[in-house]
XYZ file of C-alpha atoms in Angstrom:
755
model
C 162.915 108.380 79.029
C 160.388 111.214 79.002
C 162.701 113.219 76.728
C 162.970 110.274 74.315
C 159.177 109.989 74.261
C 158.846 113.654 73.355
C 161.427 113.231 70.577
C 159.582 110.143 69.283
C 156.241 111.949 69.266
C 157.810 114.910 67.455
C 159.439 112.701 64.822
C 156.234 110.688 64.371
C 154.238 113.900 63.930
C 156.786 115.256 61.483
C 156.778 112.018 59.469
C 152.979 111.938 59.457
C 152.911 115.545 58.285
C 155.435 114.834 55.542
C 153.482 111.808 54.377
C 150.326 113.902 54.589
C 151.783 116.357 52.087
C 153.153 113.757 49.631
C 149.742 113.086 48.148
C 151.140 112.550 44.656
C 152.572 109.244 45.888
C 149.027 107.865 46.183
C 148.253 108.454 42.508
C 148.475 105.633 39.977
C 148.228 107.056 36.459
C 147.727 103.504 35.136
C 144.268 103.550 36.723
C 141.740 102.558 34.050
C 144.254 101.649 31.331
C 143.183 97.991 30.966
C 140.692 98.911 28.262
C 139.758 97.712 24.815
C 136.989 98.294 22.308
C 134.769 95.580 23.788
C 135.219 96.525 27.447
C 136.660 99.660 28.975
C 137.858 99.966 32.548
C 138.369 103.696 32.237
C 139.671 104.203 28.716
C 142.599 106.204 30.090
C 146.316 106.392 29.350
C 149.139 106.997 31.863
C 149.117 110.773 31.686
C 152.254 112.604 32.765
C 151.212 116.241 33.116
C 150.577 119.167 35.423
C 147.022 120.075 36.517
C 145.025 121.173 33.446
C 148.311 121.330 31.495
C 148.184 122.338 27.831
C 150.230 119.293 26.796
C 150.549 115.868 28.374
C 152.978 112.996 27.788
C 152.412 109.253 27.649
C 153.947 105.995 26.443
C 152.402 104.709 23.217
C 151.517 101.045 22.698
C 149.134 101.609 19.757
C 149.931 102.494 16.179
C 150.081 106.093 14.996
C 146.520 107.323 14.559
C 145.029 104.519 16.658
C 142.665 105.869 19.306
C 143.814 103.112 21.649
C 146.945 104.985 22.648
C 148.016 102.824 25.592
C 146.516 99.466 26.572
C 147.644 97.731 29.746
C 147.538 94.276 28.174
C 150.154 95.243 25.558
C 153.825 94.530 26.312
C 155.577 96.687 23.699
C 156.024 100.473 23.501
C 156.705 102.219 20.175
C 157.058 105.808 21.299
C 156.639 108.466 23.976
C 154.081 111.012 22.827
C 153.022 114.531 23.418
C 149.286 113.884 23.734
C 145.925 115.631 24.138
C 143.468 112.810 23.633
C 140.215 112.927 25.620
C 139.141 109.366 24.874
C 139.997 106.393 22.691
C 136.804 107.193 20.795
C 138.294 110.494 19.604
C 141.465 110.960 17.589
C 144.396 112.795 19.131
C 145.881 116.021 17.757
C 149.156 117.984 17.808
C 151.086 114.754 18.413
C 154.733 113.866 17.902
C 156.802 111.235 19.661
C 160.321 110.145 20.629
C 161.602 106.571 20.639
C 165.059 105.479 21.829
C 166.813 102.401 20.406
C 170.194 100.682 20.447
C 172.524 98.989 17.964
C 170.909 100.133 14.713
C 168.569 102.815 13.498
C 165.050 101.396 13.102
C 162.348 103.775 11.932
C 159.232 101.745 11.157
C 156.966 102.003 14.189
C 156.163 98.275 14.141
C 159.825 97.264 13.992
C 161.182 99.762 16.495
C 158.805 98.888 19.370
C 160.506 97.554 22.500
C 159.282 95.015 25.033
C 158.632 96.017 28.644
C 157.051 94.740 31.833
C 154.765 96.672 34.168
C 157.112 95.591 36.963
C 159.663 97.939 35.379
C 157.244 100.852 35.059
C 156.592 103.808 37.403
C 153.505 105.884 36.561
C 152.974 109.032 38.613
C 151.625 112.444 37.573
C 155.050 114.065 37.963
C 157.204 111.178 36.777
C 156.963 108.312 34.331
C 159.735 105.729 34.038
C 160.060 102.479 32.137
C 163.006 100.147 31.552
C 162.784 98.086 28.388
C 163.955 94.498 28.126
C 166.789 95.860 25.964
C 167.966 97.871 29.022
C 167.084 101.335 27.675
C 165.417 103.447 30.356
C 163.095 106.356 29.553
C 162.009 108.961 32.115
C 159.564 111.875 31.733
C 158.619 114.765 34.015
C 156.184 117.472 32.892
C 155.720 121.200 32.752
C 152.479 122.879 31.618
C 153.552 123.209 27.995
C 156.500 120.845 27.822
C 158.434 118.043 29.424
C 161.887 116.979 30.547
C 162.867 113.552 29.209
C 165.885 111.350 29.828
C 167.016 108.369 27.789
C 169.618 106.098 29.396
C 171.272 103.698 26.961
C 173.214 100.557 27.947
C 177.006 100.941 28.042
C 178.895 100.389 24.834
C 175.770 100.185 22.666
C 174.993 102.498 19.759
C 172.414 105.049 20.925
C 169.705 106.411 18.600
C 166.627 108.561 19.112
C 163.811 108.875 16.583
C 161.389 111.807 16.416
C 158.175 110.663 14.685
C 155.975 113.321 13.044
C 152.861 111.141 13.542
C 150.038 111.518 10.989
C 149.421 114.570 8.797
C 151.797 117.351 7.847
C 154.965 118.154 9.732
C 158.150 120.147 9.378
C 161.562 119.467 10.908
C 164.769 121.465 11.285
C 167.922 120.085 12.946
C 170.601 122.372 14.440
C 173.632 120.072 14.990
C 175.853 122.768 16.502
C 173.168 123.705 19.023
C 172.022 120.144 19.863
C 168.532 121.284 18.952
C 165.549 120.229 16.841
C 162.596 122.476 16.028
C 159.540 121.975 13.891
C 155.784 121.704 13.772
C 153.072 119.089 13.403
C 149.580 119.454 11.999
C 147.519 116.386 12.832
C 144.005 115.810 14.113
C 140.595 116.706 12.748
C 138.414 119.780 12.298
C 141.100 122.455 12.487
C 141.010 125.918 11.032
C 143.592 126.851 8.431
C 146.795 127.940 10.089
C 146.664 125.528 13.012
C 150.078 124.166 13.922
C 151.782 122.801 16.982
C 155.298 124.265 17.018
C 157.880 122.461 19.125
C 161.450 122.831 20.248
C 163.693 120.098 21.691
C 167.079 120.945 23.257
C 169.495 118.128 24.142
C 172.345 118.079 26.643
C 174.491 115.804 24.425
C 175.959 116.437 20.973
C 174.720 114.620 17.891
C 177.111 112.016 16.510
C 174.969 111.664 13.389
C 171.563 112.907 12.286
C 169.076 113.080 9.450
C 165.432 113.297 8.448
C 162.925 110.612 7.466
C 159.250 110.143 6.676
C 156.917 107.547 8.184
C 154.880 106.585 5.108
C 157.450 104.271 3.509
C 160.276 105.067 5.980
C 162.768 106.648 3.587
C 165.838 108.300 5.133
C 167.815 111.436 4.251
C 171.112 111.067 6.140
C 172.767 114.368 7.171
C 169.722 116.375 6.069
C 168.850 119.209 8.432
C 165.375 120.094 7.162
C 162.260 118.415 5.792
C 158.589 119.258 5.349
C 155.650 117.127 4.245
C 153.463 114.265 5.441
C 154.868 112.318 8.378
C 158.281 114.009 8.351
C 160.535 113.327 11.320
C 164.140 113.319 12.483
C 166.679 110.972 13.983
C 169.870 111.575 15.922
C 172.664 109.380 17.213
C 174.577 110.009 20.429
C 177.850 108.582 21.701
C 177.458 104.924 22.616
C 175.955 104.318 26.046
C 174.914 107.935 26.639
C 172.500 109.212 29.249
C 170.724 111.992 27.353
C 168.386 114.651 28.686
C 166.086 116.650 26.419
C 163.852 119.589 27.273
C 160.810 119.922 25.030
C 158.144 122.608 24.782
C 155.353 123.362 22.320
C 153.207 126.291 21.236
C 150.144 126.785 19.067
C 151.238 130.379 18.393
C 154.774 130.320 17.000
C 158.187 128.702 17.137
C 159.392 131.732 19.092
C 156.650 131.196 21.679
C 157.613 127.525 21.952
C 161.170 128.630 22.781
C 159.810 131.106 25.339
C 157.657 128.367 26.896
C 160.761 126.211 27.243
C 162.730 129.008 28.915
C 159.880 129.988 31.239
C 158.973 126.480 32.329
C 162.177 124.426 32.063
C 164.996 126.965 31.766
C 166.066 126.713 35.411
C 165.877 122.913 35.551
C 169.398 121.512 35.204
C 168.320 117.912 35.586
C 165.144 115.907 35.202
C 165.118 115.605 38.998
C 164.574 119.378 39.191
C 161.509 119.146 36.946
C 160.261 116.072 38.776
C 160.476 117.828 42.158
C 158.790 120.983 40.863
C 155.977 118.929 39.340
C 155.526 117.002 42.588
C 155.206 120.310 44.421
C 152.559 121.545 41.983
C 150.589 118.320 42.289
C 150.833 118.156 46.069
C 149.504 121.701 46.289
C 146.655 120.888 43.919
C 145.760 117.533 45.475
C 146.191 119.115 48.916
C 143.093 121.203 48.312
C 141.277 118.111 49.581
C 142.938 116.181 52.411
C 141.337 112.881 53.401
C 142.167 111.020 56.602
C 141.079 107.893 58.375
C 140.381 105.596 55.440
C 142.423 102.660 54.214
C 145.533 103.245 52.132
C 143.690 101.607 49.249
C 140.824 104.087 49.580
C 143.260 107.004 49.634
C 144.943 105.690 46.487
C 141.561 105.487 44.777
C 140.583 108.963 45.941
C 143.772 110.721 44.854
C 144.019 108.777 41.595
C 140.491 109.932 40.792
C 141.254 113.482 41.964
C 144.287 113.484 39.662
C 142.160 112.390 36.707
C 139.544 115.034 37.608
C 142.322 117.660 37.454
C 143.344 117.180 33.811
C 140.324 118.482 31.862
C 139.612 120.988 30.486
C 143.124 121.799 29.361
C 144.663 125.221 29.315
C 144.869 126.408 25.733
C 146.582 129.720 26.394
C 150.214 130.714 26.637
C 152.162 133.464 28.414
C 153.845 136.119 26.288
C 157.162 137.893 26.920
C 155.366 140.460 29.096
C 153.746 137.804 31.261
C 150.277 138.192 29.737
C 148.026 135.336 28.561
C 147.114 134.952 24.899
C 146.123 132.124 22.559
C 145.680 130.930 19.000
C 141.947 130.383 18.710
C 140.820 126.965 17.469
C 137.554 128.675 16.488
C 138.644 131.511 14.178
C 142.395 130.812 13.743
C 143.347 134.261 15.086
C 145.520 135.314 18.008
C 143.555 136.752 20.945
C 144.550 138.106 24.363
C 143.241 136.294 27.423
C 142.448 132.735 28.451
C 141.115 129.761 26.506
C 140.421 126.150 27.533
C 139.572 123.062 25.514
C 139.469 119.239 25.365
C 136.231 118.248 27.024
C 132.692 117.162 26.211
C 130.089 118.968 28.305
C 127.551 116.117 28.023
C 129.841 114.159 30.316
C 131.419 116.835 32.441
C 128.650 119.334 33.293
C 127.359 116.849 35.873
C 130.298 116.664 38.303
C 133.654 117.693 36.838
C 132.739 121.348 36.398
C 130.812 121.601 39.699
C 133.940 120.222 41.388
C 135.977 122.971 39.693
C 133.625 125.677 41.000
C 134.452 124.483 44.491
C 138.163 123.697 44.164
C 139.387 125.983 41.340
C 137.041 129.012 41.253
C 139.576 131.451 39.781
C 140.338 129.162 36.852
C 136.634 128.394 36.471
C 135.836 132.085 36.231
C 138.337 132.444 33.416
C 136.774 129.450 31.710
C 133.291 130.981 31.776
C 134.552 134.075 30.024
C 136.378 131.859 27.520
C 133.094 130.129 26.655
C 131.650 133.439 25.546
C 134.811 134.341 23.642
C 134.424 131.057 21.769
C 130.825 132.016 20.963
C 131.937 135.376 19.599
C 134.682 133.750 17.518
C 132.661 130.983 15.855
C 129.006 131.894 16.433
C 128.204 128.974 18.757
C 128.735 128.000 22.365
C 131.071 125.010 22.690
C 129.628 121.601 23.533
C 132.466 119.203 22.650
C 135.754 121.011 22.030
C 138.774 119.039 20.838
C 140.260 121.613 20.438
C 137.721 123.202 18.076
C 133.999 122.456 18.158
C 132.744 118.981 17.205
C 129.129 119.210 18.423
C 129.180 115.613 19.681
C 126.562 113.962 21.920
C 123.358 115.818 22.866
C 122.167 118.875 24.771
C 123.358 122.470 25.057
C 125.198 122.215 28.343
C 127.400 125.298 28.162
C 124.436 127.055 29.779
C 124.653 124.610 32.691
C 128.251 125.671 33.310
C 127.362 129.354 33.104
C 124.305 129.114 35.368
C 126.164 126.937 37.863
C 129.052 129.392 38.047
C 126.720 132.343 38.599
C 124.720 130.509 41.281
C 127.995 129.905 43.126
C 129.182 133.503 43.024
C 131.493 133.285 40.008
C 130.424 136.428 38.141
C 133.280 136.867 35.679
C 131.136 136.993 32.532
C 128.395 139.086 30.952
C 125.031 137.367 31.651
C 123.342 139.254 28.802
C 125.839 137.820 26.337
C 125.486 134.361 27.898
C 121.693 134.419 27.591
C 121.832 135.800 24.063
C 124.227 132.999 23.100
C 122.024 130.353 24.685
C 118.857 131.635 23.020
C 120.662 131.401 19.691
C 121.805 127.885 20.601
C 118.273 126.815 21.528
C 116.617 128.183 18.376
C 119.030 127.064 15.663
C 120.800 123.939 14.469
C 124.523 124.327 13.894
C 126.636 122.678 11.178
C 128.886 120.387 13.223
C 126.899 117.794 15.168
C 123.718 117.110 17.162
C 124.889 119.184 20.149
C 125.997 122.140 18.033
C 122.834 124.171 18.300
C 119.710 122.117 18.955
C 118.657 119.076 16.956
C 114.858 119.171 16.485
C 114.487 122.599 18.012
C 111.391 123.602 16.009
C 109.489 120.454 16.921
C 110.588 120.793 20.540
C 108.990 124.259 20.698
C 105.888 123.300 18.728
C 105.132 119.911 20.318
C 106.846 120.268 23.677
C 109.092 117.313 22.873
C 111.413 116.035 20.165
C 109.577 113.431 18.077
C 110.906 109.918 17.480
C 111.869 108.412 15.036
C 112.038 111.703 13.153
C 115.082 112.509 15.319
C 117.576 110.067 16.791
C 117.732 109.877 20.594
C 114.696 112.156 20.724
C 113.471 111.373 24.253
C 116.930 111.850 25.725
C 117.208 115.152 23.855
C 113.833 116.304 25.170
C 114.897 115.659 28.755
C 118.261 117.357 28.406
C 116.809 120.347 26.566
C 114.307 120.804 29.413
C 117.135 120.783 31.965
C 119.179 123.242 29.876
C 116.146 125.515 29.560
C 115.895 125.482 33.339
C 119.525 126.605 33.506
C 118.783 129.427 31.067
C 115.727 130.366 33.129
C 117.637 130.282 36.394
C 120.521 132.390 35.076
C 117.961 134.904 33.799
C 116.144 134.971 37.166
C 119.369 135.345 39.145
C 120.448 138.279 36.977
C 117.045 139.978 36.571
C 116.671 139.288 32.840
C 112.908 138.653 32.762
C 112.722 138.631 28.973
C 114.865 135.491 28.818
C 113.287 133.976 31.928
C 109.839 134.173 30.296
C 111.129 132.361 27.204
C 112.911 129.501 28.924
C 110.391 128.796 31.673
C 107.897 127.573 29.047
C 110.078 124.575 28.231
C 111.685 123.513 31.498
C 108.840 121.126 32.360
C 108.810 119.474 28.916
C 110.104 116.221 30.371
C 106.485 115.529 31.373
C 105.547 115.245 27.698
C 107.572 112.046 27.211
C 106.341 110.275 30.355
C 103.921 107.418 29.716
C 101.727 106.830 32.810
C 100.588 103.435 31.518
C 104.121 102.005 31.719
C 105.520 104.560 34.212
C 108.530 105.131 31.981
C 109.853 107.858 29.725
C 109.286 106.761 26.140
C 109.734 107.689 22.516
C 106.770 109.502 20.947
C 106.159 110.408 17.319
C 104.935 113.729 15.943
C 101.295 112.599 16.126
C 101.592 111.739 19.800
C 101.858 107.948 19.426
C 104.189 106.032 21.707
C 106.918 103.906 20.123
C 105.430 100.378 19.872
C 106.741 97.136 21.402
C 108.116 98.886 24.446
C 110.841 97.130 26.448
C 112.475 99.231 29.185
C 115.698 97.206 28.794
C 116.005 98.140 25.112
C 119.006 100.348 24.418
C 119.209 103.146 21.886
C 116.311 104.277 19.717
C 114.884 107.316 21.531
C 117.667 107.113 24.146
C 121.383 107.936 24.136
C 123.733 105.129 25.165
C 121.192 103.671 27.557
C 117.622 102.480 28.014
C 114.423 103.594 29.742
C 115.671 102.391 33.136
C 118.600 104.789 32.842
C 116.898 107.829 31.366
C 113.889 107.740 33.696
C 115.777 109.890 36.196
C 117.191 112.643 33.963
C 114.970 115.362 35.377
C 117.789 117.076 37.229
C 115.862 120.306 37.699
C 112.593 118.916 39.084
C 112.884 115.677 41.057
C 109.755 116.428 43.079
C 107.888 116.989 39.834
C 109.072 113.577 38.674
C 107.970 112.035 41.974
C 104.518 113.518 41.509
C 104.385 112.291 37.913
C 105.215 108.769 39.079
C 102.531 108.709 41.761
C 104.303 109.777 44.932
C 107.210 108.804 47.136
C 106.313 105.141 47.543
C 106.065 104.481 43.813
C 109.163 106.554 43.170
C 111.403 104.764 45.677
C 110.048 101.375 44.615
C 111.121 102.202 41.052
C 114.538 103.295 42.288
C 114.832 100.001 44.165
C 113.902 98.146 40.995
C 116.867 99.617 39.124
C 119.137 97.650 41.457
C 116.942 94.529 41.748
C 115.959 94.045 38.093
C 117.908 91.393 36.163
C 120.894 92.891 34.341
C 119.256 91.921 31.066
C 120.223 93.709 27.841
C 118.104 94.249 24.753
C 120.617 95.629 22.243
C 117.880 97.510 20.372
C 118.977 99.892 17.645
C 122.659 99.201 18.365
C 122.258 95.760 16.811
C 124.827 94.182 19.109
C 126.529 94.502 22.461
C 128.433 97.752 22.965
C 130.908 98.172 25.774
C 128.480 100.133 27.973
C 126.117 97.149 27.954
C 128.910 94.720 28.830
C 130.024 96.961 31.688
C 126.508 97.127 33.140
C 126.230 93.334 33.048
C 129.660 92.928 34.671
C 128.823 95.366 37.465
C 125.984 93.018 38.446
C 123.921 95.803 40.010
C 120.733 95.177 38.060
C 119.946 97.864 35.497
C 122.277 100.349 37.208
C 124.846 101.396 34.567
C 127.315 103.678 36.335
C 129.744 103.410 33.417
C 127.664 105.959 31.524
C 126.640 109.431 32.661
C 122.804 109.646 32.538
C 122.255 107.501 35.641
C 125.194 108.607 37.778
C 123.056 110.915 39.955
C 120.303 108.339 40.474
C 121.373 106.955 43.858
C 121.027 110.454 45.338
C 117.346 110.670 44.415
C 116.120 108.623 47.380
C 116.884 111.714 49.422
C 114.108 113.638 47.646
C 111.549 110.956 48.584
C 112.151 110.692 52.345
C 114.668 107.837 52.196
C 118.059 109.565 52.446
C 119.496 106.517 54.183
C 119.187 104.570 50.933
C 121.235 107.244 49.194
C 123.867 106.755 51.876
C 123.854 102.981 51.433
C 123.935 102.879 47.638
C 126.541 105.591 47.103
C 128.942 103.803 49.439
C 128.177 100.511 47.682
C 128.903 102.042 44.262
C 132.175 103.573 45.423
C 133.364 100.387 47.087
C 132.318 98.003 44.332
C 133.000 99.903 41.116
C 136.153 101.969 41.789
C 139.763 101.205 42.675
C 143.210 102.592 41.872
C 144.327 99.767 39.563
C 144.373 99.349 35.804
C 140.777 98.072 36.217
C 139.821 101.111 38.246
C 136.592 102.290 36.557
C 133.257 100.703 35.607
C 133.398 102.160 32.077
C 134.761 105.198 30.255
C 136.284 107.760 32.598
C 135.249 110.576 30.241
C 137.387 113.702 30.775
C 137.252 113.642 34.558
C 133.484 113.116 34.996
C 133.473 109.583 36.390
C 136.434 110.494 38.607
C 134.717 113.671 39.791
C 131.648 111.633 40.728
C 133.889 109.631 43.039
C 135.722 112.659 44.458
C 132.475 114.454 45.337
C 130.738 111.318 46.572
C 133.727 110.279 48.683
C 133.499 113.674 50.375
C 129.854 112.895 51.110
C 127.887 115.039 48.650
C 127.039 115.418 44.959
C 125.854 118.039 42.453
C 122.501 116.604 41.388
C 121.305 119.932 39.921
C 124.138 122.004 38.449
C 122.820 125.514 37.947
C 121.865 125.819 41.616
C 124.054 126.356 44.663
C 123.268 123.004 46.308
C 125.034 119.678 46.807
C 122.971 116.697 47.985
C 124.346 114.797 50.973
C 125.425 111.187 50.665
C 127.890 109.287 52.853
C 131.614 110.175 53.022
C 134.271 107.486 52.572
C 136.661 108.884 55.183
C 136.693 109.796 58.862
C 137.885 113.308 58.129
C 137.948 115.412 54.977
C 139.401 118.932 54.849
C 138.704 121.259 51.945
C 141.395 123.934 51.717
C 139.589 126.561 49.684
C 141.061 129.284 47.482
C 139.590 132.002 49.718
C 141.731 130.738 52.605
C 138.865 129.072 54.463
C 138.751 125.436 55.526
C 135.659 123.270 55.489
C 135.948 120.046 57.456
C 133.688 117.007 57.225
C 134.299 115.151 60.469
C 132.888 111.615 60.757
C 135.048 109.894 63.399
C 132.971 106.695 63.605
C 132.921 106.237 59.834
C 133.962 102.836 58.478
C 132.755 100.211 55.995
C 129.834 99.258 58.230
C 128.926 102.689 59.602
C 127.689 104.192 56.347
C 124.523 105.844 57.721
C 124.256 109.406 59.071
C 122.502 109.311 62.446
C 122.756 113.024 63.166
C 124.746 116.070 62.112
C 125.858 119.462 63.312
C 127.180 122.373 61.252
C 129.514 124.626 63.220
C 128.068 123.199 66.429
C 124.423 123.727 65.516
C 122.004 120.853 64.756
C 121.890 120.258 61.010
C 119.020 118.293 59.488
C 119.243 119.416 55.856
C 120.038 116.781 53.253
C 122.055 119.285 51.261
C 124.861 121.786 51.649
C 125.012 125.108 49.841
C 128.058 126.523 48.120
C 127.957 129.306 50.686
C 128.288 126.764 53.509
C 131.638 125.744 52.066
C 132.887 129.255 51.324
C 132.250 130.411 54.892
C 134.348 127.548 56.237
C 133.460 125.466 59.241
C 132.892 121.924 60.430
C 130.166 119.483 59.430
C 130.169 116.849 62.170
C 128.521 113.559 61.234
C 127.567 110.822 63.677
C 127.768 107.603 61.681
C 126.159 104.254 62.428
C 125.595 100.794 60.978
C 121.840 101.328 61.271
C 119.854 103.800 59.163
C 118.225 106.854 60.751
C 114.756 106.442 59.270
C 113.350 109.751 60.545
C 116.246 112.155 60.017
C 115.919 114.970 57.478
C 112.333 114.351 56.366
C 110.923 117.851 56.839
C 110.127 119.836 53.662
C 112.832 122.371 54.535
C 115.413 119.576 54.589
C 114.738 118.561 50.993
C 117.133 119.611 48.207
C 116.138 121.996 45.436
C 113.382 121.085 42.998
C 111.365 123.332 40.666
C 108.138 121.781 41.931
C 107.475 122.029 45.639
C 107.236 118.921 47.795
C 103.610 117.789 47.948
């Protein structure tokens, strides 16, 4: 009996360990896909990819060129795409698709679509599968620059596959004797001359028939082996009832490199199961960098689904040559360069949490990225702000400097700080040609007046606040690296947020060039001097100087009362300059948390600010409330746009019990973890454990803490705390600890000292 008990315990431990490692099984890539123009629940598509992979794959429910690539409410699929899209609000690029069909060749995308049910769909990072109502099954497993697909046709039925060249120019060449198709596509916006996505597709079944076609009026050239022009594609027919595998890879460099990518990444995979297993191993290793225990299965699914989404952007934009060295076709100058490049992200969203998460979890990759930022500057004359894959200049601010300062503060010194500061000074004293965040909109007025005037410049108050934060990052990078010349320049502007604070209303407001406040002030009015929000949301965007903001607002009591009011105010919307409800407004109303609008970035750090004003227990309460109420692992999983990993990264960091309120420093502000135990398996081989054994839905408050056995009263952790490894032990309770962590030394970083 004793022997049987030992065997049982061993088997139970082994099974628990195996389950522990199969973290990819928790991920639902359909999270956030139930989105539309009027209301987004994430604005995602079911991405089949490896971490930060150059290409991803997805089913396509929307028409070619439609930003709404996949919508959960649709019940027909018209293709399986190679995709790179960051958001439905931005067009995709370098796209082509496959679509299987039976009985007869149907090319028109509206006619060829096939009905499906979500009950017949599997959506995991390493494996997507769907069975249509017509009994065709499609399966996809990814590599970094390609994918392994399988199309299973019903027995006895004619079996066709269409390759759609999407929008824009494309070229196709069919090799019937080699069961191969090669070609290129050129679609998307803002590309330099010479940009192409070269692809190769190798099939394991012979072609019974084949030809080319074009998707403008759907004309067909039977038996043709080559075509070039707008929307050119190919079709092939296999023996009736075939089960066909195809390996696909792409390159931005050349057709030869595409073939090399296929050999390097898929050459040893005899079946799709091989690729699927390899991809699962890659994902389990990546997701295993954070192991959570002790929460519900639902909470784990939410955590790992968010961690998956946080591990997609920015994408690798480099390839590996025949000698094993990285190189890339630059989207900035259209030349081939050695080294690493990354793209597909908007820093306005992602500087806040997605990149700080990468500094902690993926420091080697992050170091390469920082150097790539400066290579981009040297290639096009500007630091990136919204790359897709070249520079668009969307949104506001100059947040590349936030990434650079944050990396340096956390010991990632892979780049030249002189070049970084030179690039930022250029950014801050010029306006670029591509958009408001390419260079600095209103930079002269910002220097002369100390703020950006409204209505002379759109979103002027928001720009003032973000410029001041960016100038702090420039100042801090200069101070950390001993560049006093730059420090003296940037320190003059990093308090400029004070110039748009109106003490009579106790809100940030729009101000014209003569110093007059915008009339008819309503803090619930969206737009105007603000970006995708209102005065309630932008009040808190003083990331570098929370204690200065507290002082400006009249002290801790006034400050925390205003924070409380964000949650207690009616969720009223004044549409303002937008002229009608936009989805961010609808999402705030639906969340029913007052004026708190977590679906957009400017307010996402707000719940952590209680900690700066001697009420850290309210941070603990509200962050847990936000996580529990606004996130889940379903198709309705987000409270708004997911935005290239940012909203997911907020959850990942917050669920671990901390958040990066001030990127550009080495600190993370404590909140309240979602799990009883969290283990960070760091790249340097160290482990950092957050141990909260009494944690549950009621016990959200930290009563006391120890770090490596020593009493710990700080309300922040440093990056160095993590890198050294150790154990943060948290005693959790259902009652707040009203006196813990109130000493000045326990307060997180702020430019202004605590008064």
